[in-house]
Amino acid sequence: MEVEIATIGGYEEVGRQCTAVRAGDDVVIFDMGLNLSKVLIHDNVETEQMHSLDLIDMGAIPDDRVMSEIEGDVQAIVPTHGHLDHIGAISKLAHRYDAPIVSAPFTIELVKQQIQGESKFEVDNDLIKMDAGETMQIGDDTELEFVNITHSIIDAINPVLHTPEGAVVYGLDKRMDHTPVIGDPIDMDRFREISREEGVLAYIEDCTNAAKKGRTPSERVAREHLRDVMMSLEDYDGGIVATTFSSHIARVKSLVEFAEEIGREPVLLGRSMEKYSGTAERLGFVDFPDDLGMYGHRKSVDRTFKRIMKEGKENYLPIVTGHQGEPRAMLTRMGRGETPYDIEDGDKVIFSARVIPEPTNEGQRYQSEQLLRMQGAHIYDDIHVSGHLSQEGHYQMLEALQPENIVPAHQNLENLAKYVDLCESEGYNLGDDIHLSRNGNVIQLTE
Amino acid sequence: MEVEIATIGGYEEVGRQCTAVRAGDDVVIFDMGLNLSKVLIHDNVETEQMHSLDLIDMGAIPDDRVMSEIEGDVQAIVPTHGHLDHIGAISKLAHRYDAPIVSAPFTIELVKQQIQGESKFEVDNDLIKMDAGETMQIGDDTELEFVNITHSIIDAINPVLHTPEGAVVYGLDKRMDHTPVIGDPIDMDRFREISREEGVLAYIEDCTNAAKKGRTPSERVAREHLRDVMMSLEDYDGGIVATTFSSHIARVKSLVEFAEEIGREPVLLGRSMEKYSGTAERLGFVDFPDDLGMYGHRKSVDRTFKRIMKEGKENYLPIVTGHQGEPRAMLTRMGRGETPYDIEDGDKVIFSARVIPEPTNEGQRYQSEQLLRMQGAHIYDDIHVSGHLSQEGHYQMLEALQPENIVPAHQNLENLAKYVDLCESEGYNLGDDIHLSRNGNVIQLTE
Amino acid sequence: MEVEIATIGGYEEVGRQCTAVRAGDDVVIFDMGLNLSKVLIHDNVETEQMHSLDLIDMGAIPDDRVMSEIEGDVQAIVPTHGHLDHIGAISKLAHRYDAPIVSAPFTIELVKQQIQGESKFEVDNDLIKMDAGETMQIGDDTELEFVNITHSIIDAINPVLHTPEGAVVYGLDKRMDHTPVIGDPIDMDRFREISREEGVLAYIEDCTNAAKKGRTPSERVAREHLRDVMMSLEDYDGGIVATTFSSHIARVKSLVEFAEEIGREPVLLGRSMEKYSGTAERLGFVDFPDDLGMYGHRKSVDRTFKRIMKEGKENYLPIVTGHQGEPRAMLTRMGRGETPYDIEDGDKVIFSARVIPEPTNEGQRYQSEQLLRMQGAHIYDDIHVSGHLSQEGHYQMLEALQPENIVPAHQNLENLAKYVDLCESEGYNLGDDIHLSRNGNVIQLTE
Amino acid sequence: MEVEIATIGGYEEVGRQCTAVRAGDDVVIFDMGLNLSKVLIHDNVETEQMHSLDLIDMGAIPDDRVMSEIEGDVQAIVPTHGHLDHIGAISKLAHRYDAPIVSAPFTIELVKQQIQGESKFEVDNDLIKMDAGETMQIGDDTELEFVNITHSIIDAINPVLHTPEGAVVYGLDKRMDHTPVIGDPIDMDRFREISREEGVLAYIEDCTNAAKKGRTPSERVAREHLRDVMMSLEDYDGGIVATTFSSHIARVKSLVEFAEEIGREPVLLGRSMEKYSGTAERLGFVDFPDDLGMYGHRKSVDRTFKRIMKEGKENYLPIVTGHQGEPRAMLTRMGRGETPYDIEDGDKVIFSARVIPEPTNEGQRYQSEQLLRMQGAHIYDDIHVSGHLSQEGHYQMLEALQPENIVPAHQNLENLAKYVDLCESEGYNLGDDIHLSRNGNVIQLTE
């Protein structure tokens, strides 16, 4: 059976991930992501209103025109998890395909919300929830399986397309976490089993951290670090504010729990805080306290801040958006004095996140910190662990899967190259079984 | 009563710490340290053979000639903990003073060993052990107290000189650890009590990390990080080697415990590994497994390596010296293939330490890693937390002590300056109650 | 005679420079600068409308309330050169003093323009032009002299206050340039003469680059570098755009000359380009080609761009504002496609400037470059030399002046500290003859 | 005609460059270099005594065993210039080929000296001198031409193999210098002519600086920078010492000339200083003053230093080895006080070189500087320009040559990748006409 991989997007950048795998007549598309930085660099761009081709020209969404070269029918669109660089283009591209969107329940819910927010296109693909461990028939001889993995968002999976030629494992995005704070550990046993029983024809890998030595720590390590910080503030009787990735439910959960341990009422503030945590709670992924407040709309946020100011900042832990210093996020607005919450001398601001290392982010984050400091805030930062495999995780995946072919993804060429070096140290060879691809290429694996 | 502080060494550098405090007719000297980098930059210098004045000229040990300007009798020499930059000059300088050396038991033991290794001078000062929480009369109205603190070595204390004018707190070196792996948490209650009951006339502070935002994590966080790494290697059936600071007994203990948890026999190798861990065990600070091997002499180390090679590397965890890539340390020698232990493709080397950020160290550490990698080793690094207060710890100390005067120490002027900034944000003023001193100066506090 | 120095502003930051020197009953104020970053961090602040006290509270202009402690009459306000951090607060503060503003002609002209733009205050101090080499009587026994120095703006001087106790030399801001492109070399002979004949009581020094090894190169080196770049583009037949500091007339002159050498018509675009170069030309400091276009108003800029597009980009060199990626500057607008000038694939953009190393600038400059690159531009950057002394220049100044007292300025404490280290290596001592001051302090030099 | 390229060495690193090009039955080998860092990381390795295979195993010299797969006869071995990473393996590998070594005169002379120093092998290949602009017949239809280029060593060329299928241009190592201090400018006209008249089948490019924006400045810019430094020291009456790359004859010439301009006698000290400058003078590449001293042997160096000390350091400019802080080089020995030349407080040391950015070098250079500073030396560093093309030079080469195929070389994969990005922005495609190769691969260009 012919098996080929079209590397549609995310092979020259981080963002707008999209990969199609054809096995015989059947095609599965993994991820349809958005490169948000390509949007934000322009002023006043409203993606909801924009046409796909314009977004493609901007480099914001995958250029899926290569799909016309792929002979076969798309049977499923499979986002791996709910981050924008994996689902953000669905509302712009999915309607072109007569195929359901299949993903884990939390991801499906986020996709649904995204489609509802879309103004330009009518997206009415079926939405099918499938859990890790489950499978779905794709063609006569091909089957889609979800393997449980661990990432910085809940309910992330690695889809595997089982073909008569072997399994194609789509490995984006994960870290190897044996003690996640929410959900099950990564299912390394299943990866080993697939390799042993069926063989892995190709492995598409997330190269984000391929240059980082050692092992990405478990979420449990970040949790202990966070606990240490928050316990040290047990006696502080002023304001404490925390920020993290809104979609990082495990981290939000830790913040909520430690807030209570030090006698403060946690409250989630900001549109995306409400969205992700609300969704996670509704779907039963996390068991927040019954009375946990989550407010996204400006008015209810302001009302909450006023209540906090009245009842005493020492009784609350606002958990807010703005960990990257985004100019319009809650924490930045707090720094600018645009909310009713007064930051006073000695108040603590906890960044349970790391700055994404790019000068624009670094500049914005710096400005946000400056504004907070000008009001007297003390900053705790970098209380975080990455969601992506470092080198030793990559080695362990290669050992578990023993893939015949490797397709590095999720980086620009320089960083893909670092993963190539790693693979070569394990006996693979560039141009032979390592396929260094570019957006829009097709890799023929079997004939 | 006249109280003055002579800032003898370590006020223009990290290393060769030395401070004398005079209260009336009585003087206490805190620390007599060695700046090892000033020795190592020269080839083939054997400090054991060298005269004090030569070492002073090299900038290696404190220039205590300023003591001739201090009117009063030295009643005690008080090293705060067993690191070389605090005790390393005792064998060169202590004999000039007719005073006992008073310190916590572990430190005293290390001082004793150092004195025994000295060839040039006869040092016969009395050695007096005093535990945290205990006090000693110094003059009629002055008393020395040890307050328990937490650092990257066990049995570290902060000495306090109680004078009629208030307490002088010598704050080098510590972090604020409420969950240390060995020993008691830092005794913040006692610091607060001293401030409340007696007032703090002066606080001499360790500025090492004064530019670092947030809080230095507890040793418990490093332990969880280390656990995460070691558990992830549970199934690895080749060689694993770990290195850390030999004097960091808590870290060695964690390594020993996790080795056993993953079914490996830990063994300590290298002269200083044997020295510090052996001393700690003998004094009852740590409860190692009965059969824990510790070998310092070349021959016994080689014998152990041969046994490991014969019985299978997968059964052992050698814990060795060489975390900074020191050219003659065990790990570097292993990298050069100079020991019977063969590093093979895929073997793991765990640096539970951070490179001291100075180009010489960085170059040596890089070379050591290169040598290990050339043999196929995989590197895990930076599994560590600092032993020094970051900014938030400094704020908490100022709040606890409310000192009248502040004397920044343990850095060069640029870095002392960063701590001055911090103090000024708390209402202190440079030139008024913040004393930015230089080696050899005397600060008059009261008349 | 009593001589004292009030370190009013710019002793804890770069920006809002202000220093008063009192000799007997007479006071001279050197510089009244603005810290623009403290303004820009806020959105939509219009300084022209603001009251002094609000600007003082923001940390934007010097807090001159310390002047009430200085007994004596202000006889002159003396800005050293035309940069905003030296003259930017004159329109907010000068009217409080019954004293003329005395400066070199180019600076006076810029001060005049600033005063005209002020909306809040009526500033009617006399404006007196005085050239380098000239003197003015201040009190009976004190005299003000201007010594010619070299900086990144023309007509910069170092004022010297001659008192019976010796000279007070105000050394901000300069580099030691023996081959400047415009104007005379630094007058080291006069500095040596003052030292020899009269003695220097105090030297107030610009510490900006005190941590930089070696020597700041002459403007001639930047010019050769720029020439090399521009000659290499002689055959390029597309668009070339250059940007530099608008106030850096020597650099603008080099750009203009090299443009003509490679057969392109230079044209200056942007409000501040027109302002500084127009002023310099009017005052005869530079001899631009007769027909050199300078356009500041939006309409005339757009008209010029349209003409360029029509007549062929290959015939022009627009020299524009925006070297730091300022969001509203001309080059950034060109990058955003907001001007009629089309940047096309392969067009060259020359940054004859260095990014001021602060995350906000770095982020903005990065964004500007990204926008330019997205349109295909190629970037040449860092074609620049600093306007400030590096270490060897500092050593040479100390040797020339042999000052009795040193007052480090124009930096935060950490960077002042680096200059202190340098002075100490020359035999000065902190707290003795080196005065590490803070904003608002007064240093008594003689009684 | 079949044309293929064997990428033998230097495609995974900088160092041990080696590339073979086969056109029909005839093969030319370009460069046979040594990766010195792979030697130096081991203690006490004497390459002169070592066998080729051991050096290949160490990764020090090219693994030319792939040559057995190349059908054809080696007709010439062509080193492009005299740096070790291009000629350093000739003494170990050339004797295996029955072919002359053909290069420019200065390079041939250095090859001859190297062969004379070899202890293990008898290398008796013919040595043929050929100047830039000349050609040599290789096969019936193939011809070798040398095109003049500019690099940080004199007499560097780019060899071109003219084949019936088009020219193969071997582009290592160069910068685009139109105003070199010695020799002719780069011959861009000839490159354009080859492209126009014959077409370029393949271009093998030096990617060292492919990530650097803008243009590498001309040697003339470095010269002006150096002149500025040295003129500023005209009045200094103590010691001045300079160091640079021994093989960088143009820089040495500038140092010699400026020494004389400031009234000092230049003298070259150190084995490789004597070797390169002596050779260059003998061959007439540079016209040094008749009495310029060059001393390599320890004894004559010491004698010279003694003379300098006796006659006054202010009369001399020693130009010495040690610009990278190499532990055994002259400058490092001077820092250690191991020579008769006393470095005193205030003496100047000029590094007309940049540290090669690798931790080992950085550590050694730092140590060397520390030692010099401990004796009071003042350091001037980074007075240098690179010898390699930056991005704009790469663009200009692509435009001049319009190659059909591109083979990036002279870097590891990450850095080759950066050049791939650049080529793609010009319309080339990885895997199509850009060949990302590895050591030991063969690229088939035509059949």
Coordinates of C-alpha atoms in Angstrom, one line a residue, chain A residues 55-383:
Chain A
L55 CA -4.4 34.1 6.3
I56 CA -2.4 31.6 4.2
D57 CA -0.6 34.5 2.5
M58 CA 0.2 36.0 5.9
G59 CA 1.7 32.6 6.9
A60 CA -0.9 32.4 9.7
I61 CA -2.6 29.2 8.7
P62 CA -1.4 26.1 6.8
D63 CA -1.3 26.4 3.0
D64 CA -3.3 23.2 2.4
R65 CA -3.3 23.7 -1.4
V66 CA -0.8 20.8 -1.6
M67 CA -3.8 18.6 -0.7
S68 CA -4.8 18.7 -4.3
E69 CA -1.8 16.6 -5.1
I70 CA -2.8 13.9 -2.6
E71 CA -4.9 11.2 -4.3
G72 CA -7.3 9.9 -1.7
D73 CA -10.2 11.0 0.4
V74 CA -9.8 12.7 3.7
Q75 CA -11.5 10.5 6.3
A76 CA -10.8 12.5 9.4
I77 CA -9.3 15.7 10.7
V78 CA -7.6 14.9 14.0
P79 CA -6.4 17.7 16.2
T80 CA -4.1 16.3 19.0
H81 CA -4.9 18.8 21.7
G82 CA -6.5 22.1 22.2
H83 CA -3.7 24.6 21.7
L84 CA -4.2 27.2 19.0
D85 CA -1.2 26.2 17.0
H86 CA -3.0 22.8 16.6
I87 CA -6.6 23.7 16.3
G88 CA -6.7 27.4 15.4
A89 CA -7.1 27.0 11.6
I90 CA -10.0 24.5 11.8
S91 CA -12.6 27.2 11.5
K92 CA -10.9 28.4 8.3
L93 CA -10.0 25.1 6.6
A94 CA -12.1 22.2 7.9
H95 CA -15.2 23.0 5.8
R96 CA -13.2 22.3 2.7
Y97 CA -13.1 18.6 3.6
D98 CA -16.0 16.2 3.8
A99 CA -14.7 14.6 6.9
P100 CA -15.4 14.6 10.6
I101 CA -13.2 16.2 13.2
V102 CA -12.1 13.5 15.6
S103 CA -10.4 14.3 18.8
A104 CA -10.3 13.7 22.6
P105 CA -13.3 15.2 24.4
F106 CA -11.7 18.3 25.8
T107 CA -10.2 19.2 22.4
I108 CA -13.5 18.7 20.7
E109 CA -15.2 21.1 23.1
L110 CA -12.6 23.7 22.3
V111 CA -13.0 23.2 18.6
K112 CA -16.7 23.6 19.0
Q113 CA -16.3 26.9 20.7
Q114 CA -13.9 28.1 18.0
I115 CA -16.3 27.2 15.2
Q116 CA -19.0 29.1 17.0
G117 CA -16.8 32.2 17.1
E118 CA -16.1 32.1 13.4
S119 CA -17.8 34.7 11.3
K120 CA -16.6 34.1 7.8
F121 CA -17.1 30.4 7.2
E122 CA -19.8 27.8 8.0
V123 CA -18.1 24.8 9.4
D124 CA -20.4 21.9 9.9
N125 CA -18.1 18.9 9.9
D126 CA -19.2 16.3 12.4
L127 CA -17.4 16.4 15.7
I128 CA -16.5 13.0 17.1
K129 CA -15.1 12.5 20.6
M130 CA -12.7 9.6 21.0
D131 CA -10.7 8.8 24.1
A132 CA -7.1 7.7 24.5
G133 CA -7.0 4.0 24.1
E134 CA -9.9 3.9 21.6
T135 CA -9.7 3.3 17.8
M136 CA -11.7 4.1 14.7
Q137 CA -11.7 2.5 11.4
I138 CA -10.4 4.8 8.6
G139 CA -10.1 2.6 5.5
D140 CA -10.5 -1.1 5.0
D141 CA -7.1 -1.9 6.3
T142 CA -6.3 1.3 8.2
E143 CA -7.3 2.2 11.7
L144 CA -6.8 5.3 13.8
E145 CA -5.9 4.9 17.5
F146 CA -5.3 7.5 20.2
V147 CA -2.4 6.9 22.6
N148 CA -2.5 8.8 25.9
I149 CA 0.4 11.3 26.3
T150 CA 1.1 14.2 28.6
H151 CA 1.4 17.8 27.7
S152 CA 0.8 21.2 29.2
I153 CA -2.9 20.9 28.4
I154 CA -5.2 18.1 29.5
D155 CA -6.6 15.3 27.3
A156 CA -3.7 15.5 24.8
I157 CA -3.2 12.4 22.7
N158 CA -0.8 11.1 20.0
P159 CA -2.8 9.7 17.1
V160 CA -1.5 6.5 15.4
L161 CA -2.6 5.5 12.0
H162 CA -2.3 1.7 11.7
T163 CA -1.6 0.7 8.1
P164 CA -0.7 -2.6 6.5
E165 CA 2.8 -1.1 6.1
G166 CA 3.2 -0.4 9.8
A167 CA 2.1 2.3 12.1
V168 CA 2.4 6.0 11.5
V169 CA 2.8 7.7 14.8
Y170 CA 2.1 11.5 14.9
G171 CA 4.1 12.5 18.0
L172 CA 3.2 16.2 18.5
D173 CA 3.2 17.7 21.3
K174 CA 4.2 16.0 24.5
R175 CA 6.6 15.5 27.4
M176 CA 7.2 12.2 29.1
D177 CA 5.4 12.7 32.4
H178 CA 5.0 9.7 34.7
T179 CA 3.4 11.8 37.5
P180 CA 1.1 14.3 35.9
V181 CA -1.1 16.3 38.2
I182 CA -4.2 15.6 36.2
G183 CA -4.9 12.5 34.1
D184 CA -2.9 9.4 33.4
P185 CA 0.9 9.1 32.8
I186 CA 2.1 8.8 29.3
D187 CA 1.3 5.4 27.9
M188 CA 4.8 4.2 27.0
D189 CA 3.8 0.6 27.2
R190 CA 1.4 1.1 24.3
F191 CA 4.1 2.8 22.2
R192 CA 6.4 -0.2 22.9
E193 CA 3.7 -2.6 22.1
I194 CA 2.9 -0.9 18.7
S195 CA 6.6 -1.1 17.8
R196 CA 6.9 -4.7 18.9
E197 CA 3.7 -6.1 17.3
E198 CA 3.3 -4.0 14.2
G199 CA 6.4 -1.9 13.6
V200 CA 6.5 1.8 13.2
L201 CA 6.7 2.9 9.6
A202 CA 7.1 6.6 10.5
Y203 CA 7.4 8.8 13.5
I204 CA 6.6 12.5 13.2
E205 CA 8.2 14.2 16.1
D206 CA 7.9 17.6 18.0
C207 CA 11.4 19.1 17.9
T208 CA 10.7 22.1 20.1
N209 CA 13.2 21.3 22.8
A210 CA 15.6 19.1 20.8
A211 CA 18.5 21.3 21.8
K212 CA 17.8 21.0 25.5
K213 CA 19.9 18.6 27.5
G214 CA 18.4 16.1 29.9
R215 CA 14.8 15.5 30.7
T216 CA 11.8 17.8 30.9
P217 CA 10.6 17.5 34.5
S218 CA 7.2 16.2 35.4
E219 CA 4.4 18.6 36.2
R220 CA 4.8 17.3 39.7
V221 CA 8.1 19.1 39.9
A222 CA 6.5 22.4 38.9
R223 CA 3.8 21.8 41.4
E224 CA 6.4 21.3 44.2
H225 CA 8.2 24.5 43.2
L226 CA 4.9 26.4 43.2
R227 CA 4.0 24.9 46.5
D228 CA 7.3 26.1 47.9
V229 CA 6.7 29.6 46.8
M230 CA 3.1 29.8 48.0
M231 CA 3.8 28.3 51.4
S232 CA 6.5 30.8 51.9
L233 CA 3.9 33.5 51.5
E234 CA 1.5 32.0 54.1
D235 CA 2.1 34.9 56.5
Y236 CA 1.9 37.7 53.9
D237 CA -1.1 39.9 54.6
G238 CA -1.2 41.8 51.4
G239 CA -2.1 41.1 47.8
I240 CA -0.9 38.1 45.9
V241 CA -1.8 37.6 42.2
A242 CA -0.9 34.6 40.1
T243 CA -0.8 34.1 36.3
T244 CA -0.3 31.1 34.1
F245 CA -1.4 29.6 30.8
S246 CA -5.2 29.6 30.8
S247 CA -5.3 26.3 29.1
H248 CA -2.9 24.7 31.6
I249 CA -5.6 23.2 33.8
A250 CA -3.2 21.2 36.0
R251 CA -1.3 24.3 36.9
V252 CA -4.5 26.2 37.6
K253 CA -5.6 23.4 39.8
S254 CA -2.4 23.6 41.8
L255 CA -2.8 27.3 42.2
V256 CA -6.4 26.9 43.4
E257 CA -5.4 24.2 45.9
F258 CA -2.4 26.1 47.3
A259 CA -4.4 29.3 47.5
E260 CA -6.8 27.4 49.8
E261 CA -3.9 25.9 51.8
I262 CA -2.7 29.4 52.7
G263 CA -6.1 30.6 53.5
R264 CA -7.0 32.6 50.4
E265 CA -10.0 32.3 48.1
P266 CA -8.9 31.6 44.6
V267 CA -10.7 33.3 41.8
L268 CA -10.1 33.0 38.0
L269 CA -10.2 36.2 36.0
G270 CA -10.0 36.9 32.3
R271 CA -11.8 35.7 29.3
S272 CA -9.6 32.7 28.5
M273 CA -9.3 31.7 32.2
E274 CA -13.0 31.4 32.3
K275 CA -13.2 29.5 29.0
Y276 CA -10.6 26.8 29.6
S277 CA -11.2 26.2 33.3
G278 CA -14.9 26.4 32.8
T279 CA -14.8 23.8 30.0
A280 CA -12.5 21.5 32.0
E281 CA -14.7 21.6 35.0
R282 CA -17.9 21.1 33.0
L283 CA -16.4 18.0 31.3
G284 CA -15.3 16.6 34.6
F285 CA -11.6 16.8 34.1
V286 CA -11.0 18.7 37.2
D287 CA -12.8 19.0 40.5
F288 CA -12.6 22.6 41.5
P289 CA -14.2 23.9 44.8
D290 CA -17.9 24.4 44.2
D291 CA -17.8 28.1 44.8
L292 CA -14.7 28.8 42.7
G293 CA -15.4 32.1 40.9
M294 CA -14.5 32.3 37.2
Y295 CA -15.2 35.6 35.4
G296 CA -14.4 36.6 31.9
H297 CA -16.5 39.6 31.1
R298 CA -15.1 43.0 31.9
K299 CA -18.1 43.9 34.1
S300 CA -18.0 40.8 36.3
V301 CA -14.2 41.0 36.6
D302 CA -14.4 44.6 37.8
R303 CA -17.2 43.7 40.2
T304 CA -15.0 40.9 41.6
F305 CA -12.0 43.2 42.0
K306 CA -14.1 45.7 43.8
R307 CA -15.3 43.0 46.2
I308 CA -11.7 41.9 46.8
M309 CA -10.6 45.4 47.5
K310 CA -13.5 45.8 49.9
E311 CA -13.1 42.5 51.8
G312 CA -9.3 42.7 51.8
K313 CA -6.8 41.6 49.3
E314 CA -5.2 39.3 51.9
N315 CA -8.2 37.0 51.6
Y316 CA -7.9 36.3 47.8
L317 CA -5.7 34.9 45.1
P318 CA -6.7 36.3 41.8
I319 CA -5.5 33.9 39.0
V320 CA -5.4 36.0 35.9
T321 CA -4.4 36.1 32.3
G322 CA -1.2 37.9 31.1
H323 CA 1.7 35.6 31.8
Q324 CA 3.5 36.8 28.6
G325 CA 2.8 40.4 29.3
E326 CA 0.2 40.5 26.5
P327 CA -0.7 44.2 26.2
R328 CA -4.5 43.7 26.7
A329 CA -4.4 40.8 29.2
M330 CA -5.7 41.2 32.7
L331 CA -2.3 41.3 34.5
T332 CA -1.0 44.0 32.2
R333 CA -4.1 46.0 32.8
M334 CA -3.7 45.6 36.5
G335 CA -0.1 46.9 36.1
R336 CA -1.4 49.9 34.2
G337 CA -3.9 50.6 37.0
E338 CA -6.8 50.0 34.7
T339 CA -8.7 47.7 37.1
P340 CA -10.2 48.3 40.5
Y341 CA -7.5 46.1 42.1
D342 CA -4.8 48.2 43.6
I343 CA -1.3 46.8 43.6
E344 CA 0.6 48.1 46.6
D345 CA 4.1 48.1 47.8
G346 CA 5.2 44.6 48.6
D347 CA 2.4 42.8 46.8
K348 CA 3.4 39.6 45.1
V349 CA 2.9 38.6 41.5
I350 CA 3.6 35.0 40.6
F351 CA 4.3 34.1 37.0
S352 CA 3.8 30.3 36.8
A353 CA 5.1 30.4 33.2
R354 CA 8.2 31.1 31.3
V355 CA 8.6 33.9 28.7
I356 CA 8.4 32.4 25.2
P357 CA 11.9 33.4 24.1
E358 CA 11.3 35.9 21.3
P359 CA 12.1 39.6 21.5
T360 CA 8.5 40.8 21.1
N361 CA 7.3 38.7 24.0
E362 CA 10.3 39.6 26.0
G363 CA 9.7 43.2 25.5
Q364 CA 6.0 43.0 26.4
R365 CA 6.7 40.9 29.4
Y366 CA 9.4 43.3 30.6
Q367 CA 7.0 46.2 30.2
S368 CA 4.3 44.4 32.1
E369 CA 6.8 43.7 34.9
Q370 CA 8.0 47.3 34.9
L371 CA 4.5 48.5 35.3
L372 CA 3.9 46.1 38.2
R373 CA 7.1 47.1 39.9
M374 CA 6.4 50.8 39.5
Q375 CA 3.5 50.1 41.9
G376 CA 5.7 48.2 44.3
A377 CA 5.0 44.6 43.2
H378 CA 7.5 41.8 43.9
I379 CA 7.9 39.3 41.0
Y380 CA 8.2 35.5 41.3
D381 CA 8.8 34.1 37.8
D382 CA 9.7 30.9 35.9
I383 CA 7.8 28.6 38.1

